[in-house]
Coordinates of C-alpha atoms and ligand atoms in Angstrom, one line a residue:
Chain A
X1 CA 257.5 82.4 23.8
X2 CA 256.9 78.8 24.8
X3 CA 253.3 77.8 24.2
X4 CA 251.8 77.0 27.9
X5 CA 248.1 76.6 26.6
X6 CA 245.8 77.0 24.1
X7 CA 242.0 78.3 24.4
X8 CA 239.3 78.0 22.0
X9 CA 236.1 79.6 21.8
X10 CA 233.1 78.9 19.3
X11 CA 229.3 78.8 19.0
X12 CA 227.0 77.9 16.4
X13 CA 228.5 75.5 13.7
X14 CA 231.4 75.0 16.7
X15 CA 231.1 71.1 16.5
X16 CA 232.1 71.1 12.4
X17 CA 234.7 73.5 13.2
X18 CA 236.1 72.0 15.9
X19 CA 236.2 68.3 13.5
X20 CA 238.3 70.6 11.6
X21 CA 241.0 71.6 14.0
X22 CA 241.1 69.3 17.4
X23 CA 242.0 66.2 15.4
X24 CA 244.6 67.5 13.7
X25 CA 246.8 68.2 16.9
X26 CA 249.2 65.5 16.9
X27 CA 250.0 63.2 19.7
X28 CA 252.9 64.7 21.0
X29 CA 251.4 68.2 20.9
X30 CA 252.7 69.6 24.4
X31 CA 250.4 72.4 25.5
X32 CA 247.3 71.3 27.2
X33 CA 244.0 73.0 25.1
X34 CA 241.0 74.8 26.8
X35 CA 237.5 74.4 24.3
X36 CA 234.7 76.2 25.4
X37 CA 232.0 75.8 22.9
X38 CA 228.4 77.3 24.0
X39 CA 226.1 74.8 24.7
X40 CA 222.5 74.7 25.8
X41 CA 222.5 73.9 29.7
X42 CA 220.9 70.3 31.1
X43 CA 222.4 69.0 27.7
X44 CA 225.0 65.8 28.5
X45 CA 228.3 66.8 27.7
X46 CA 228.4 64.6 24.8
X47 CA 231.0 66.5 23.4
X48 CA 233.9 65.1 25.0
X49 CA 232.5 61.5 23.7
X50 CA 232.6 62.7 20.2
X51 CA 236.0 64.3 20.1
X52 CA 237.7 61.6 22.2
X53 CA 236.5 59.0 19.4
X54 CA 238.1 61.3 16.9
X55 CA 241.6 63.1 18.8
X56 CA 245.0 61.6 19.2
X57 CA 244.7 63.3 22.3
X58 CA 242.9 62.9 25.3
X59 CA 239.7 65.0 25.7
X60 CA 238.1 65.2 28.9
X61 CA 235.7 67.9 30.8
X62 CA 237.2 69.9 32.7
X63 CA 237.4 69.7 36.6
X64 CA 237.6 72.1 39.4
X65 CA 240.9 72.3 40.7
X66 CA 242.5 69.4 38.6
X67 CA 246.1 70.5 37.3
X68 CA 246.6 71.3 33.7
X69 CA 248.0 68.4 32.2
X70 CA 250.4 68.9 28.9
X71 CA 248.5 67.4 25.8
X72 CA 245.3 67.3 26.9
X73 CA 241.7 68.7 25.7
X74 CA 239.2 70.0 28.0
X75 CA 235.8 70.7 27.5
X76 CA 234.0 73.3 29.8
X77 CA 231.2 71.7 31.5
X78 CA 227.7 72.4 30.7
X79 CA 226.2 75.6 32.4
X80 CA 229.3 76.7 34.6
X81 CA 232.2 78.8 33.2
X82 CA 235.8 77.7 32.6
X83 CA 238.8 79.8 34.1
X84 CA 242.3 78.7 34.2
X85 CA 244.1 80.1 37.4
X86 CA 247.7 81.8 37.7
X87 CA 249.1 78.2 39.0
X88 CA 248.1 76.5 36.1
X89 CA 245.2 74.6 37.7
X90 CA 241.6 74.5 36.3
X91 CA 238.7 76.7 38.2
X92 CA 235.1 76.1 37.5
X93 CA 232.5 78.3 38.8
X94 CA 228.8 79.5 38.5
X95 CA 229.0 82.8 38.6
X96 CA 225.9 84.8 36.7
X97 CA 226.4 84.0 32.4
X98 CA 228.2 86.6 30.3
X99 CA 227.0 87.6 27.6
X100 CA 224.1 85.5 28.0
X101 CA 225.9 82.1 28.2
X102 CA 227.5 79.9 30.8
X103 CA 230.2 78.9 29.6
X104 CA 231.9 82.1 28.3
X105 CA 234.7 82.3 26.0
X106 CA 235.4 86.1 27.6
X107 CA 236.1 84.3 31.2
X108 CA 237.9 81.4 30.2
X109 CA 240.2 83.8 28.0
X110 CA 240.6 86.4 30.1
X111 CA 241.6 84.4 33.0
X112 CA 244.1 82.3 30.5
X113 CA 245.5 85.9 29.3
X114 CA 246.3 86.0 33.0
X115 CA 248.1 83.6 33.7
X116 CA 249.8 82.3 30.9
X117 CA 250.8 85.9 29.2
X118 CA 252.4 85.5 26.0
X119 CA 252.5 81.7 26.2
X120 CA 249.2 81.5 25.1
X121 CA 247.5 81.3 22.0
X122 CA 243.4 82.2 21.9
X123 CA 241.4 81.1 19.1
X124 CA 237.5 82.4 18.0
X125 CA 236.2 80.4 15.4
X126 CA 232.3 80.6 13.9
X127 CA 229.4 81.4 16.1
X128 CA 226.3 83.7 16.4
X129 CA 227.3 86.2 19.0
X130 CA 229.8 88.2 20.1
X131 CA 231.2 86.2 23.3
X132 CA 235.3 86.0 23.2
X133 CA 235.8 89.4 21.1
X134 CA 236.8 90.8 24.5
X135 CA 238.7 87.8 25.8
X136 CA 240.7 87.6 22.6
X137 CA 241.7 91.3 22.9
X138 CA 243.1 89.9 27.0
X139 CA 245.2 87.0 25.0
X140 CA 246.6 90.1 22.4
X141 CA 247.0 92.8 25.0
X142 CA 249.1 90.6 27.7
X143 CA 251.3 89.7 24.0
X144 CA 249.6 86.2 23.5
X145 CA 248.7 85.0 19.9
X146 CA 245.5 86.1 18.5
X147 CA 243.9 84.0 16.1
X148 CA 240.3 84.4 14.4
X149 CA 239.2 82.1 11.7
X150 CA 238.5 84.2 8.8
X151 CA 234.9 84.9 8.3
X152 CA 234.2 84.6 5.0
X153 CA 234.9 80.8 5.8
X154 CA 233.2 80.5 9.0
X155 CA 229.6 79.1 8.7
X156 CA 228.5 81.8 11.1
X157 CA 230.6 85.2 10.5
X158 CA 229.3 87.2 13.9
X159 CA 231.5 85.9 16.2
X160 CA 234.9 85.7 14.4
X161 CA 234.0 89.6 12.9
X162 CA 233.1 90.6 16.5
X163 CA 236.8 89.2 17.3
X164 CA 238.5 90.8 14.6
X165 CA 236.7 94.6 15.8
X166 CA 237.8 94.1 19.1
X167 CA 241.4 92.7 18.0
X168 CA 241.9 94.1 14.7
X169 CA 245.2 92.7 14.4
X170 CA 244.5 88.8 15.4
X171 CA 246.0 86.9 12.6
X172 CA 243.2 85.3 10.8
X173 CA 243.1 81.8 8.5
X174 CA 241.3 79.5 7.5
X175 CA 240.7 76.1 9.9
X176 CA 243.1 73.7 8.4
X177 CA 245.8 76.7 9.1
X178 CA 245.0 76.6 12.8
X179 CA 247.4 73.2 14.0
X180 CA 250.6 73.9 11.5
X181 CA 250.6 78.0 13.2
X182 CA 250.4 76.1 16.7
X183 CA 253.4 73.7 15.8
X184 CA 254.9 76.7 14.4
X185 CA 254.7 78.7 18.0
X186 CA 256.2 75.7 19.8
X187 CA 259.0 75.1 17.2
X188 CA 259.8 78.6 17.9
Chain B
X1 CA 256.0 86.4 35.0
X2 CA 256.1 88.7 38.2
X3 CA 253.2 89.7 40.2
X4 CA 251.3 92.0 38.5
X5 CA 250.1 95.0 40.3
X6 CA 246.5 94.8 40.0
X7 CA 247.5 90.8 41.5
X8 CA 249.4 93.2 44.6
X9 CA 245.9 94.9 44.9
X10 CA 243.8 92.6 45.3
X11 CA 246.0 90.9 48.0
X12 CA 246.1 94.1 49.7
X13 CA 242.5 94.5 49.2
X14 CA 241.3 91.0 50.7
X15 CA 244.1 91.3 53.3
X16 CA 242.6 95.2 54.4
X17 CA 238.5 93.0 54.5
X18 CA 240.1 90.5 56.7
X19 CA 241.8 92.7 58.9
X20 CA 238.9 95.5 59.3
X21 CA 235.7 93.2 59.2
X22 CA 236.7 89.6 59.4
X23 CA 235.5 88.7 56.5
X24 CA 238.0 86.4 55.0
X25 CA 238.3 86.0 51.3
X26 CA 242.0 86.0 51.0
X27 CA 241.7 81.8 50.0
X28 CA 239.1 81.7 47.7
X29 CA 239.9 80.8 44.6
X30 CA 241.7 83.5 43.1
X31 CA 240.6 83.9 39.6
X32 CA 236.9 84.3 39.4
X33 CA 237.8 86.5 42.7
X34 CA 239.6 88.8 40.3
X35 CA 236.9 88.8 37.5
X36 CA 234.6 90.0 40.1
X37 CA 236.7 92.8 41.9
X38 CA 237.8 94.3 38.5
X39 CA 233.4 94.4 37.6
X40 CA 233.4 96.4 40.9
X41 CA 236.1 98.8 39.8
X42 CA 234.7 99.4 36.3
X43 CA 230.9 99.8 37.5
X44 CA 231.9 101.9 40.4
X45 CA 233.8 103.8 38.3
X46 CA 237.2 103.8 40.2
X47 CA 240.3 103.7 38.5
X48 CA 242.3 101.1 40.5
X49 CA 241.7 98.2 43.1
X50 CA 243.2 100.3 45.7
X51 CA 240.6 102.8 45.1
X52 CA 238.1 100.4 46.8
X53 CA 240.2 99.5 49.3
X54 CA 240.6 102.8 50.4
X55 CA 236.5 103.6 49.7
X56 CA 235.8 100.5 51.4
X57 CA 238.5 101.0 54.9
X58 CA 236.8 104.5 55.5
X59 CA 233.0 104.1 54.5
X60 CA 231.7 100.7 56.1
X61 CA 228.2 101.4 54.1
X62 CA 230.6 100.4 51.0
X63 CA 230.9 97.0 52.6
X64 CA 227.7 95.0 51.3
X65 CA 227.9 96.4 48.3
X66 CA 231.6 94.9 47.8
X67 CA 230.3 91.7 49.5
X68 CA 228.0 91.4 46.7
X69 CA 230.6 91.2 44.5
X70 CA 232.6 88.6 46.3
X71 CA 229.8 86.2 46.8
X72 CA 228.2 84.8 43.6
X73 CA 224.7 84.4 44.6
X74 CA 223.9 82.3 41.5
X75 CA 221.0 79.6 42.7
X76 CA 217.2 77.5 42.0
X77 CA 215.1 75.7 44.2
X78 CA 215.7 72.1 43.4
X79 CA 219.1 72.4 41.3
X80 CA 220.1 69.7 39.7
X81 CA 217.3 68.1 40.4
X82 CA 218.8 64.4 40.8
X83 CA 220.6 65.2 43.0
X84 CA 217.6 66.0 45.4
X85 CA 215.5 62.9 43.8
X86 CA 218.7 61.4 45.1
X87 CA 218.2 62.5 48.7
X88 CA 214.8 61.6 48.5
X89 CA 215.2 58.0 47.4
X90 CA 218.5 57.0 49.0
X91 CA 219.0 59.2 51.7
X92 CA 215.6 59.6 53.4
X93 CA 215.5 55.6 53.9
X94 CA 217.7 56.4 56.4
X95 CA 216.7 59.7 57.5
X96 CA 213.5 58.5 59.0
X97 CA 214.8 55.9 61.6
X98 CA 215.9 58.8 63.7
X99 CA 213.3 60.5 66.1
X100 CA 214.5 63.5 65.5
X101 CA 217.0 65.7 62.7
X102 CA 218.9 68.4 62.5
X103 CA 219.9 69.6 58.7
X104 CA 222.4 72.3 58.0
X105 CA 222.6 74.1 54.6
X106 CA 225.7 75.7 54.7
X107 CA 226.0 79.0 51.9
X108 CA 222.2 79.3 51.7
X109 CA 222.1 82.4 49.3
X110 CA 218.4 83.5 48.9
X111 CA 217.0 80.3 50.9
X112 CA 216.3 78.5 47.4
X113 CA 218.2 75.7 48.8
X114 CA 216.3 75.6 52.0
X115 CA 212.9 76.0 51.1
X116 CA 213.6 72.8 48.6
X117 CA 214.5 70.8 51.7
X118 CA 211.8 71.3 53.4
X119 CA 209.1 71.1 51.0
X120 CA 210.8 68.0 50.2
X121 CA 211.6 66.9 54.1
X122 CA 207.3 68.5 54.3
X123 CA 206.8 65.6 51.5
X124 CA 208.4 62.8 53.2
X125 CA 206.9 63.1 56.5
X126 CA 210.2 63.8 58.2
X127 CA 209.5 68.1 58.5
X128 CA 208.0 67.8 62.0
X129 CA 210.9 65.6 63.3
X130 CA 213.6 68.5 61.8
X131 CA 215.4 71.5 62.7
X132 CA 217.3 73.8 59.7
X133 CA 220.2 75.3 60.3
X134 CA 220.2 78.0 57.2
X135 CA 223.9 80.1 57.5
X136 CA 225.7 82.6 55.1
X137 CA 228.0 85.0 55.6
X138 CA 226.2 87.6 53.2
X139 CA 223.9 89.2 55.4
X140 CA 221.4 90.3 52.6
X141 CA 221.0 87.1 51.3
X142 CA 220.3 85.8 54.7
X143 CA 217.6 88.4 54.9
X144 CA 216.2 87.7 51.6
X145 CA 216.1 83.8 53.3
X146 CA 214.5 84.4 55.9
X147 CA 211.4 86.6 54.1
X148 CA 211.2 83.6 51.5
X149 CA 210.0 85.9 48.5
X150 CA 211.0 84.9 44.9
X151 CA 210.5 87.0 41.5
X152 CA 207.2 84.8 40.2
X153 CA 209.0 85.0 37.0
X154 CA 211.5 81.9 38.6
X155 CA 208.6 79.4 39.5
X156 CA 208.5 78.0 36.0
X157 CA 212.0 76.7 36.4
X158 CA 211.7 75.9 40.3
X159 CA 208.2 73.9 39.8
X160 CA 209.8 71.6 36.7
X161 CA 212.8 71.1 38.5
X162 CA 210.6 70.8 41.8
X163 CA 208.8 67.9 39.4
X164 CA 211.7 66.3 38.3
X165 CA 213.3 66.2 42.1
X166 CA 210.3 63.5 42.1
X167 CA 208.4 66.3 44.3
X168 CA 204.5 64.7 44.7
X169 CA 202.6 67.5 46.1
X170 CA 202.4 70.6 43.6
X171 CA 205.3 73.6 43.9
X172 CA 202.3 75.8 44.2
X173 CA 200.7 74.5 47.6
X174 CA 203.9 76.0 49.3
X175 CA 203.7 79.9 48.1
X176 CA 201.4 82.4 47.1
X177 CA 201.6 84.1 44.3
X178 CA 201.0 87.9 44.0
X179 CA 201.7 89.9 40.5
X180 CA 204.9 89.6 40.3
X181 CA 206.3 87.8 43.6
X182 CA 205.9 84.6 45.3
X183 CA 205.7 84.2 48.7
X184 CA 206.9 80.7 50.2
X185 CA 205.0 79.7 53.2
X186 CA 205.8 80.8 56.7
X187 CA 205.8 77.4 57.7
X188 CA 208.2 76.4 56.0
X189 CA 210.8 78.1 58.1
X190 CA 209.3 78.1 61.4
X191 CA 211.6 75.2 61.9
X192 CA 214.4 77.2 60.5
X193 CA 217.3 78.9 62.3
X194 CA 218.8 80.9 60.5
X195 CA 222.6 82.8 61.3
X196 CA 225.4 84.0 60.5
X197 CA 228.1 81.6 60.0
X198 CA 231.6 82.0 57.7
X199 CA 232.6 78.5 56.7
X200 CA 236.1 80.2 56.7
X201 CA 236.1 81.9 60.3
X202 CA 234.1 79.9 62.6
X203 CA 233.8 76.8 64.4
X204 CA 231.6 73.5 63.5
X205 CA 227.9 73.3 64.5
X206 CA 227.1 69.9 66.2
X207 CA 225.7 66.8 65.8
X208 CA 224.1 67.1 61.9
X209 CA 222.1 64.3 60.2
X210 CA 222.9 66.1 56.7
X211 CA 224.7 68.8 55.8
X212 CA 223.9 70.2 52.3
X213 CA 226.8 72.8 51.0
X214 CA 226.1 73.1 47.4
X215 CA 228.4 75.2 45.0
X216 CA 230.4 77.0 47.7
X217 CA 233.1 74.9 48.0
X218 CA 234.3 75.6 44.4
X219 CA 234.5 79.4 45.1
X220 CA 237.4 78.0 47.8
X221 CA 241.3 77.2 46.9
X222 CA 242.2 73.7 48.0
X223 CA 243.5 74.6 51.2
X224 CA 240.3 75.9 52.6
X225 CA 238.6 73.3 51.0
X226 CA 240.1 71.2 53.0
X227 CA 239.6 72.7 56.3
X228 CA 235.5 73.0 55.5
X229 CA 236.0 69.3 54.3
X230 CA 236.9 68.8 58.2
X231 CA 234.4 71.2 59.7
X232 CA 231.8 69.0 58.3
X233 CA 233.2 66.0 59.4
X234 CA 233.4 67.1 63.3
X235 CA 229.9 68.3 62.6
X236 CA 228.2 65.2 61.1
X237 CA 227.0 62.3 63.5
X238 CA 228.8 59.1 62.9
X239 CA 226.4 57.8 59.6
X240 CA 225.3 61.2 58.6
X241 CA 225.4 62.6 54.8
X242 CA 227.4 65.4 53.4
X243 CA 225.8 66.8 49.8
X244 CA 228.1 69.3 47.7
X245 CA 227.5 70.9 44.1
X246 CA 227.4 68.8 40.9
X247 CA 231.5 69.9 40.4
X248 CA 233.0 69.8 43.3
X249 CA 234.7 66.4 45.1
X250 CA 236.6 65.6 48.4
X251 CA 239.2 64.2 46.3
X252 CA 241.8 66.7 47.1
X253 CA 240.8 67.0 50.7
X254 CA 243.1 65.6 53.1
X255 CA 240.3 64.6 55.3
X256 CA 238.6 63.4 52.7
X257 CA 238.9 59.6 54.5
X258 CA 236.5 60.7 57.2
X259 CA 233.8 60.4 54.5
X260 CA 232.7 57.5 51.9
X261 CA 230.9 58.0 48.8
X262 CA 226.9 57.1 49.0
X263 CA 225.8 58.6 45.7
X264 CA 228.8 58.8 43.8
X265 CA 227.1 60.6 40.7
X266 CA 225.2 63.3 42.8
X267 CA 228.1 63.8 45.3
X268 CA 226.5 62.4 48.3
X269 CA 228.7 61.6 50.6
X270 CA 228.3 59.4 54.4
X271 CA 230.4 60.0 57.2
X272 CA 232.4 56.8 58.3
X273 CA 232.6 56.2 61.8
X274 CA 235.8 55.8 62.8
Ligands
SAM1 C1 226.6 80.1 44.5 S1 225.8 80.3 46.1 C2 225.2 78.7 46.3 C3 223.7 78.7 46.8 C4 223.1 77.3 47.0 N1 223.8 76.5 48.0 C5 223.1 76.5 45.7 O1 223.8 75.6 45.5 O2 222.3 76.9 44.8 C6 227.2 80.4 47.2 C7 226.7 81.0 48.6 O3 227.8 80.7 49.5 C8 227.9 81.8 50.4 N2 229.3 81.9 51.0 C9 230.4 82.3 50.4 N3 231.4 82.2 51.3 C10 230.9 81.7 52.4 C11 231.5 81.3 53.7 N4 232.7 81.6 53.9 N5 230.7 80.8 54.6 C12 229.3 80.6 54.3 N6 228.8 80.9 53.2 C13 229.5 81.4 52.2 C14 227.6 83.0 49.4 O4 227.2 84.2 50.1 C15 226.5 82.4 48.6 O5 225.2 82.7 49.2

């Protein structure tokens, strides 16, 4: 494999998480990263301000239609879901929510599982629900890497256990594991 | 990686829809396109894409259904309400020093769209002066348009956003409410036509004031985007206003020169009149 992308999906106590892993990519990381973190709707997407003031690499929300750029972190917008399409450009759209939110982690991975196959690695870190479980069994079954933080460490288990009954054998670890496995699958 | 077979499908499918009912959805953007067609499979219960097509090629009463699923019919009265304050403020200024309007809301799902224009045209004095131009190429949502009828449940949300559109009469005045349903105002449409129009397929419609196409262009790959970017140009008057949805731009449009940005933040846009 060659790592294309990277997607990301968490809820609840998603912000701390993400503190935990986004920074840590270094500046030369090449594969562009797809966060979709579930956020009440109307809510200013202050979340690309935070993590820009804290990444080596630049964050950004994502755009309909913009190309995928190499290094780069987007953030789904507020209240439409994320997709990625097969020629590597972003798609937004506001279609009805799944499972109850807008963004879901399900559509962005799903559609990533598409189009990047095995050259893409899908993580599901802490959260309340079960959004993503299906999306990261997509990123296994089209032979991309499956990643689930382990739960005992997450500061909401529900999402990452959902993950882990739907893809029972998504490697899991713990949050500062997350960016040396990624440098590991590019080394590769 | 190679085409995928289900990816073979679904051009085959979209190909078979275009070439049996003109309906064309073989450039919208493919992967929310997908997402829907493979919900259709699984709730239908068939076990492959070319099972609809087949379903839908011999039994035409299939057809709405599958339109359904290839239209997202996802809207409110007054979304995003700034950007409808924005019309208000900025747009109606020039709005009013015309004797008389014509307005076209292009991919006017259940009419929520609509009926938010003319309350708000109702508001600013400019409703008598107007004709609406309400199109869609989903015939039941057309319907639903034209009969005006909302689940009551939705008036919370369309009367706060109604409010914070900088609406000054009272959501309320415009429908009555029955247990469960309200009904908008036949008034507010008797300046309405409403037809059946495929962005896609057919030509431009004259001589518009403002056009509002709100989240339909995102559903569209960049080449079709483009040629609806030019139908609204040849059917704006020199100095007349194009709105779209919150995320999409005429950035990658190659006739995106034939417009200049009005409200940049609420994707208002004026046609230039060269
Ligand atoms: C997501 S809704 C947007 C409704 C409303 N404009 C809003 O922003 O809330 C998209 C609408 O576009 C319509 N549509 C899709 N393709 C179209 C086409 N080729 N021509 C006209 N309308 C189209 C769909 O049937 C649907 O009603």
């Amino acid at each position: 494999m060659t790592l294309q992308a990277v997607v990301i999906g968490t809820s609840a106590g998603g912000v701390q998480a993400l503190s935990q892993v986004l920074p840590r990519l270094p500046a030369d990381f090449p594969a562009p990263v797809l966060v979709v973190v579930h956020v009440p709707p109307r809510q200013s997407n202050s979340l690309v301000d935070l993590f820009a003031a804290k990444c080596r690499l630049p964050v950004k929300e994502a755009e309909d239609k913009e190309p995928l750029a190499p290094g780069t972190i987007y953030f789904a917008p507020p209240d439409y879901h994320l997709l990625v399409e097969a020629c590597g450009t972003i798609a937004l759209s506001s279609d009805e929510p799944v499972n109850h939110s807008r963004p879901a982690i399900d559509v962005l991975f799903e559609s990533a599982a598409d189009a990047f196959g095995p050259d893409l690695a899908g993580i599901v870190m802490t959260g309340a629900n079960s959004d993503g479980a299906q999306g990261l069994r997509a990123v296994y079954a089209a032979d991309g890497q499956a990643i689930v933080q382990i739960p005992a460490t997450a500061e909401v288990a529900t999402m990452p256990e959902a993950a882990l009954t739907a893809c029972p054998d998504a490697r899991t670890m713990a949050l500062e594991r997350i960016v040396p496995a990624l440098e590991a699958m590019i080394a590769r | 990686m190679g085409e995928s077979i289900e990816d073979i499908e679904i051009q085959l499918l979209l190909d078979a829809v275009y070439r049996h009912y003109h309906y064309d959805f073989r450039h919208y953007a493919r992967a929310s396109i997908k997402r829907r067609l493979l919900q259709a499979r699984s709730q239908w219960g068939y076990d492959s894409i070319s099972a609809i097509q087949s379903a839908v090629l011999h039994d035409e009463s299939i057809l709405p259904q599958l339109l359904n699923f290839l239209t997202v019919q996802v809207s409110e009265m007054f979304r995003d309400p700034s950007y409808f304050r924005a019309l208000r403020e900025k747009v109606v200024p020039h709005l009013r020093t015309y004797p008389s309007l014509k307005v076209w809301v292009a991919g006017c799902s259940h009419g929520e769209e609509l009926y938010s224009l003319a309350i708000l045209f109702a508001e600013e004095g400019l409703f008598e002066r107007t004709i609406f131009y309400a199109t869609d190429i989903n015939p039941a949502a057309l319907r639903a348009a034209q009969a005006g009828v909302f689940p009551l449940e939705r008036m919370r949300l369309f009367t706060e956003n109604h409010r914070l559109s900088g609406g000054h009469t009272s959501l309320s005045d415009h429908y009555t409410a029955d247990y469960d349903r309200a009904a908008f105002s036949k008034s507010l449409r008797e300046r309405t036509v409403f037809s059946d129009h495929s962005l896609v397929t057919d030509a431009a419609f004259g001589e518009m004031h403002l056009i509002s196409c709100r989240n339909v262009l995102i559903y569209f790959d960049r080449e079709l985007q483009d040629r609806v970017v030019g139908l609204f140009g040849e059917s704006l008057v020199r100095g007349g206003f194009l709105g779209i949805g919150s995320k999409e731009s005429l950035r990658f449009s190659e006739h995106a020169d034939l417009f200049a940005e009005f409200v940049r933040e609420e994707r208002i846009y004026r046609r230039s009149s060269q």
